[in-house]
mmCIF file of C-alpha atoms in Angstrom:
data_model
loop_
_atom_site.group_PDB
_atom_site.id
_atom_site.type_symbol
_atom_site.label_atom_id
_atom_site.label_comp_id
_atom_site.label_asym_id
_atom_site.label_seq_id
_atom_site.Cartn_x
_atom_site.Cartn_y
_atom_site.Cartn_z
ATOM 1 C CA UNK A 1 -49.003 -14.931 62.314
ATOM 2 C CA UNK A 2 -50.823 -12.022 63.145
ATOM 3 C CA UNK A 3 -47.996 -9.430 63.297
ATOM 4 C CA UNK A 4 -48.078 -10.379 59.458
ATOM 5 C CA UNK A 5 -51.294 -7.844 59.012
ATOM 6 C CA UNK A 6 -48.318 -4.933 59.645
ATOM 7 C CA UNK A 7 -47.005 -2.725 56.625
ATOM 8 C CA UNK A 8 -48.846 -5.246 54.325
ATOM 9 C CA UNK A 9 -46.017 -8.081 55.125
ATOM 10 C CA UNK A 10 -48.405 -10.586 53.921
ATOM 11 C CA UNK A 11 -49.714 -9.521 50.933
ATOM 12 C CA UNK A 12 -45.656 -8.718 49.742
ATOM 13 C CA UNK A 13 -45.422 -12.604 51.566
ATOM 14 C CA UNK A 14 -48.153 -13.944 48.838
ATOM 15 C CA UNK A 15 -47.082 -12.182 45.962
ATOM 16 C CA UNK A 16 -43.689 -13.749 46.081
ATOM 17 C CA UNK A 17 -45.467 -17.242 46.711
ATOM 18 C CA UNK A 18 -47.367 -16.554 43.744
ATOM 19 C CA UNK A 19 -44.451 -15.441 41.621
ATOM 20 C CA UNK A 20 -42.399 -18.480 42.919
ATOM 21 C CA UNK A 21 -45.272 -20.887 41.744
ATOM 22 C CA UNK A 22 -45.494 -19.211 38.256
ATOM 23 C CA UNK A 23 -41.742 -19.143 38.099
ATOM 24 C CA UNK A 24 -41.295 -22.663 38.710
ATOM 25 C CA UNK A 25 -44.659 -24.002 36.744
ATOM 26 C CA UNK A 26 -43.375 -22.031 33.108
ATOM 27 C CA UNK A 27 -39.295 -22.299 33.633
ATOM 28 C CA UNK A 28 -38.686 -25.565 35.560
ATOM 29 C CA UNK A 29 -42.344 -27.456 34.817
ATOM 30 C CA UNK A 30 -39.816 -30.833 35.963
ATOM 31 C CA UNK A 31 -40.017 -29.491 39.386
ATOM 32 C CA UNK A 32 -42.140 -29.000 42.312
ATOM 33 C CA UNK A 33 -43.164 -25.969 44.828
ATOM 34 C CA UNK A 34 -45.483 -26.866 48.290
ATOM 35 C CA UNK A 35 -46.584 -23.994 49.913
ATOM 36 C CA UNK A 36 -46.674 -24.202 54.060
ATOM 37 C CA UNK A 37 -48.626 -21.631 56.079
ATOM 38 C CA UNK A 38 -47.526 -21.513 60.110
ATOM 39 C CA UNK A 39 -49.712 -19.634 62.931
ATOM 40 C CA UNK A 40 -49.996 -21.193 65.870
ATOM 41 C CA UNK A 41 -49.970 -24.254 63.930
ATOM 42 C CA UNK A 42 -48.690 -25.140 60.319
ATOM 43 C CA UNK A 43 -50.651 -26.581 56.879
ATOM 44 C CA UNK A 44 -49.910 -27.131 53.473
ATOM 45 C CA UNK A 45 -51.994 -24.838 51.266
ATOM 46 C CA UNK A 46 -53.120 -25.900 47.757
ATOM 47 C CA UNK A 47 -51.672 -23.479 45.033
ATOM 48 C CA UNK A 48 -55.413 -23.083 44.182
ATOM 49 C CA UNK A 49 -56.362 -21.155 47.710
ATOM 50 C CA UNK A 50 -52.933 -19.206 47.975
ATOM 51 C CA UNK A 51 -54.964 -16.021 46.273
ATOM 52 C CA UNK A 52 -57.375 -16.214 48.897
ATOM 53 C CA UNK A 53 -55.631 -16.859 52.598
ATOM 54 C CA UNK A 54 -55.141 -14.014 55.166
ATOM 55 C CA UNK A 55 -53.188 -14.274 58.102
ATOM 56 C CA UNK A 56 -54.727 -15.005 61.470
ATOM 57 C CA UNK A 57 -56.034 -12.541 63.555
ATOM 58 C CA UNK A 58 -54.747 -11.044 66.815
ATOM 59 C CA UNK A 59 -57.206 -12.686 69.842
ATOM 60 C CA UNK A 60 -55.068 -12.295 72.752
ATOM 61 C CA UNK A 61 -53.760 -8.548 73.413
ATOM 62 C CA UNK A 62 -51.610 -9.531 77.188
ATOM 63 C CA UNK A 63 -48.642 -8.855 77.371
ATOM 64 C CA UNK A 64 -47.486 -12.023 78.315
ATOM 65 C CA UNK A 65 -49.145 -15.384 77.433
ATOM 66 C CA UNK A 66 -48.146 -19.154 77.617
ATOM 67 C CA UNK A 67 -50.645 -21.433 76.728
ATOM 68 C CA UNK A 68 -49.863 -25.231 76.228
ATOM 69 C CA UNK A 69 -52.718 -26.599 74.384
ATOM 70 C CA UNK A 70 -53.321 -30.479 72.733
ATOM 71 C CA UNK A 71 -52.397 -30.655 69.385
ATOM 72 C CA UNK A 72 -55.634 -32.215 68.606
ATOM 73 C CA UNK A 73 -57.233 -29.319 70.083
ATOM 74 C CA UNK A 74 -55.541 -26.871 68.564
ATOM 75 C CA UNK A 75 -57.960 -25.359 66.024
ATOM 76 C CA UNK A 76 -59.807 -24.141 69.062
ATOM 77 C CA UNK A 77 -56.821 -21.762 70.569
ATOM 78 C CA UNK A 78 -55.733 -18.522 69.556
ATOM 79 C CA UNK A 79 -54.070 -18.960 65.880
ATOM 80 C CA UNK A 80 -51.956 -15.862 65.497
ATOM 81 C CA UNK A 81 -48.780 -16.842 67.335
ATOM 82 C CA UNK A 82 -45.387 -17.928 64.818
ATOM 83 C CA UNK A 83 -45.080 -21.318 64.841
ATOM 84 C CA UNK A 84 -42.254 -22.148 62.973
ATOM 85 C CA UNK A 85 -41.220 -25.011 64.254
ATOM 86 C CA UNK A 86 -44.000 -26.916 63.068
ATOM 87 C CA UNK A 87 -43.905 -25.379 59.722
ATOM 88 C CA UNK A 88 -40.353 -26.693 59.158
ATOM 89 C CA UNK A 89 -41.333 -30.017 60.669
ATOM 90 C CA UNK A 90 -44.145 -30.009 57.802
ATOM 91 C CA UNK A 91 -42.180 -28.958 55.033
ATOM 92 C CA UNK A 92 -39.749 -31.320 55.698
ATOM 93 C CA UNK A 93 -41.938 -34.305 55.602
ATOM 94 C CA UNK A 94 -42.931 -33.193 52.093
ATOM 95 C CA UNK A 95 -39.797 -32.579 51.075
ATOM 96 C CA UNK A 96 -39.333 -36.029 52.271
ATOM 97 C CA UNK A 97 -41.793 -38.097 50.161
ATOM 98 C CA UNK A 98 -41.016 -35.677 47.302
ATOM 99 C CA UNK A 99 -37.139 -37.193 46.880
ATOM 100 C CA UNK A 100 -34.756 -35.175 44.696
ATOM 101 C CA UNK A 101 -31.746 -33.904 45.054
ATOM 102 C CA UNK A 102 -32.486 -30.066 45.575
ATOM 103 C CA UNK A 103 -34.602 -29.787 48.038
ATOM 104 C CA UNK A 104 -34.922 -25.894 49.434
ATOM 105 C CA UNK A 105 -37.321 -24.354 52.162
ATOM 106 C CA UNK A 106 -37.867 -20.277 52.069
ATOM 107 C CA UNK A 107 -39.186 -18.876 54.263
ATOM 108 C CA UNK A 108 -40.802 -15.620 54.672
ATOM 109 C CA UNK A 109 -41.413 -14.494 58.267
ATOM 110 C CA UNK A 110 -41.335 -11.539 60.266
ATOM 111 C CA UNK A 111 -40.611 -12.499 63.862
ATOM 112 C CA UNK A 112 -39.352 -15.400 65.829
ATOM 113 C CA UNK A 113 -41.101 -18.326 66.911
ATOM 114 C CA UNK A 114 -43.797 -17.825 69.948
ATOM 115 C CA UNK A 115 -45.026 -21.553 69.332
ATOM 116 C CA UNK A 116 -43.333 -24.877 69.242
ATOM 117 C CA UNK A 117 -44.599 -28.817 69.736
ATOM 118 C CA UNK A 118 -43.550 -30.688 72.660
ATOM 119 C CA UNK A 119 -44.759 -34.098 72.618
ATOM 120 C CA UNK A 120 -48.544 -33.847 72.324
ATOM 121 C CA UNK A 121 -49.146 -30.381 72.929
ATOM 122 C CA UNK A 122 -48.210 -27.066 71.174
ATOM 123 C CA UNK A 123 -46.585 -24.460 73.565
ATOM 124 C CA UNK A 124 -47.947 -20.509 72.653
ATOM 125 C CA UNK A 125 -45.788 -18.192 74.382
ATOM 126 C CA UNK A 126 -45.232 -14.365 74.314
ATOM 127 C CA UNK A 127 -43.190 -12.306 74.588
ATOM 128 C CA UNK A 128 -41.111 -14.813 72.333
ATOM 129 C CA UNK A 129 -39.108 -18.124 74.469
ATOM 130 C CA UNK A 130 -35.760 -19.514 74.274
ATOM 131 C CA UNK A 131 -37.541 -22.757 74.243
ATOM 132 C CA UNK A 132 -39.423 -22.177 71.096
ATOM 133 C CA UNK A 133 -36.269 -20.921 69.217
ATOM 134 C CA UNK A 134 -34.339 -23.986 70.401
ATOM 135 C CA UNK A 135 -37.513 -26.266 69.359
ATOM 136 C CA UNK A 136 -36.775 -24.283 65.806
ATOM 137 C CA UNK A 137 -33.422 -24.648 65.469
ATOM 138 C CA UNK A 138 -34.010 -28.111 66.279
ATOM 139 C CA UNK A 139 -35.790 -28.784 63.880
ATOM 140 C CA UNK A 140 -33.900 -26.757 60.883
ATOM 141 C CA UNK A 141 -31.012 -28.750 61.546
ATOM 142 C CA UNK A 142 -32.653 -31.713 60.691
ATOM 143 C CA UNK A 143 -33.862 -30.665 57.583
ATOM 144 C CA UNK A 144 -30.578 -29.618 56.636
ATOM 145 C CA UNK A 145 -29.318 -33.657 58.035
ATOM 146 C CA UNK A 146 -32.154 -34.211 55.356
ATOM 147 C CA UNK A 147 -30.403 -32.718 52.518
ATOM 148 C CA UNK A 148 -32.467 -29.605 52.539
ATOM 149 C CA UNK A 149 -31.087 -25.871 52.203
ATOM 150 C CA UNK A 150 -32.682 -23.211 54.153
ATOM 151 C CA UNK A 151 -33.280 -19.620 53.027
ATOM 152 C CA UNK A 152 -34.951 -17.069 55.082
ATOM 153 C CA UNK A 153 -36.666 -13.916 54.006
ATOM 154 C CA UNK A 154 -36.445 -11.832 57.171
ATOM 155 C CA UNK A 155 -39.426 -9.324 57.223
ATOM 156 C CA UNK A 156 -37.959 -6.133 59.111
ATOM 157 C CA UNK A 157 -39.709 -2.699 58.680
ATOM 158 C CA UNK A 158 -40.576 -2.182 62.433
ATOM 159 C CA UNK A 159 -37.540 -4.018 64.014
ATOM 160 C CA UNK A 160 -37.085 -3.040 67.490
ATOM 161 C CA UNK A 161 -35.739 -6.294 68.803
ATOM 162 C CA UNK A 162 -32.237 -7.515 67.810
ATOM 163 C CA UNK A 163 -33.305 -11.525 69.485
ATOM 164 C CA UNK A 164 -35.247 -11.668 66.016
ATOM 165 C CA UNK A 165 -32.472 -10.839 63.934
ATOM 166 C CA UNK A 166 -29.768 -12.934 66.480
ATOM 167 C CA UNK A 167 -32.881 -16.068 65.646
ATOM 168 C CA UNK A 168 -32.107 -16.020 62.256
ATOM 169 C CA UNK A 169 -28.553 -15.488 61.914
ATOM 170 C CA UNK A 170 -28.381 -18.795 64.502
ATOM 171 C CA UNK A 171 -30.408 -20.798 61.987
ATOM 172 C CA UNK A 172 -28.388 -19.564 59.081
ATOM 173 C CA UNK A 173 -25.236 -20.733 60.815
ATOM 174 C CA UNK A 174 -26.860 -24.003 61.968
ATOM 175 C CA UNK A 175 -27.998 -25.095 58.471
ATOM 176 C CA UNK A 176 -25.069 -23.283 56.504
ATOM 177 C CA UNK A 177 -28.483 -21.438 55.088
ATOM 178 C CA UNK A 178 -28.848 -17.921 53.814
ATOM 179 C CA UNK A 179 -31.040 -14.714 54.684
ATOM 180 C CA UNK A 180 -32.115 -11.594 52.862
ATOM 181 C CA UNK A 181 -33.104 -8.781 55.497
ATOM 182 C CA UNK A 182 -35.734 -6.711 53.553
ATOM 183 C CA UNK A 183 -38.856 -4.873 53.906
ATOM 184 C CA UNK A 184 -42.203 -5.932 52.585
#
């Protein structure tokens, strides 16, 4: 998401993706690591382009904003909005056709969700909605129904709002899952 520009959260974000993928490649070359990137949408990203991505720039400066665009149209609204939601959704269907019997999703964010998927349309909404936590949660349980163990690295330097930390200590309790509150 955008906010991800702040106190260099995603270049801290991509080193520990990059240190992950050499961790796993030279100690545990048996197993697999996907990496996900969600915005206002979500997309696997080939280990190859992980140097190079950048998080998505701030277009909308209101101060509050709910959009409900197509998801077939959605590489033509604002990308900077946190949609987790859809980033779970996509790791889990990799995690899917991967098998195995320990299957984990980290994740490294520093707000919660302003973006969820209902139906055929993705919902962008700030300030942040109880629907597109819910959508979240949602979703995070059934990865967990799946098999899957959720860890979450809860970017915090600026932390103002308490409904971001509440978000992920209602995931960890929903998926039995673990978080690490930390700076960049």
């Amino acid at each position: 998401s955008g906010s991800m520009m702040r106190f260099s959260r995603f270049l801290a974000a991509k080193k520990v993706a990059l240190a992950m993928q050499e961790l796993v490649n030279s100690r545990f070359p048996q197993d697999t690591i996907d990496f996900v990137g969600f915005y206002s949408g979500a997309t696997r990203i080939p280990p190859i382009a992980l140097p190079l991505i950048m998080p998505k720039p701030v277009t909308i400066f209101d101060y509050s904003v709910h959009m409900r665009v197509p998801v077939s149209h959605l590489d033509k609204a604002p990308q900077h909005f946190t949609n987790l939601h859809m980033g779970i959704q996509l790791a889990r269907k990799i995690l899917k056709r991967r098998g195995g019997d320990n299957r984990q999703i980290l994740v490294i964010t520093d707000g919660q969700p302003t973006a969820h998927i209902e139906g055929d349309y993705v919902h962008l909404i700030y300030p942040p909605d109880q629907r597109s936590a819910l959508a979240t949660l949602k979703e995070a349980h059934l990865a967990t129904q799946e098999g899957c163990r959720i860890a979450t690295f809860a970017l915090i330097e600026d932390y103002w709002g308490m409904d971001w930390i509440n978000f992920v200590e209602q995931m960890n309790r929903l998926t039995k899952g673990i978080a690490f509150y930390t700076s960049a």
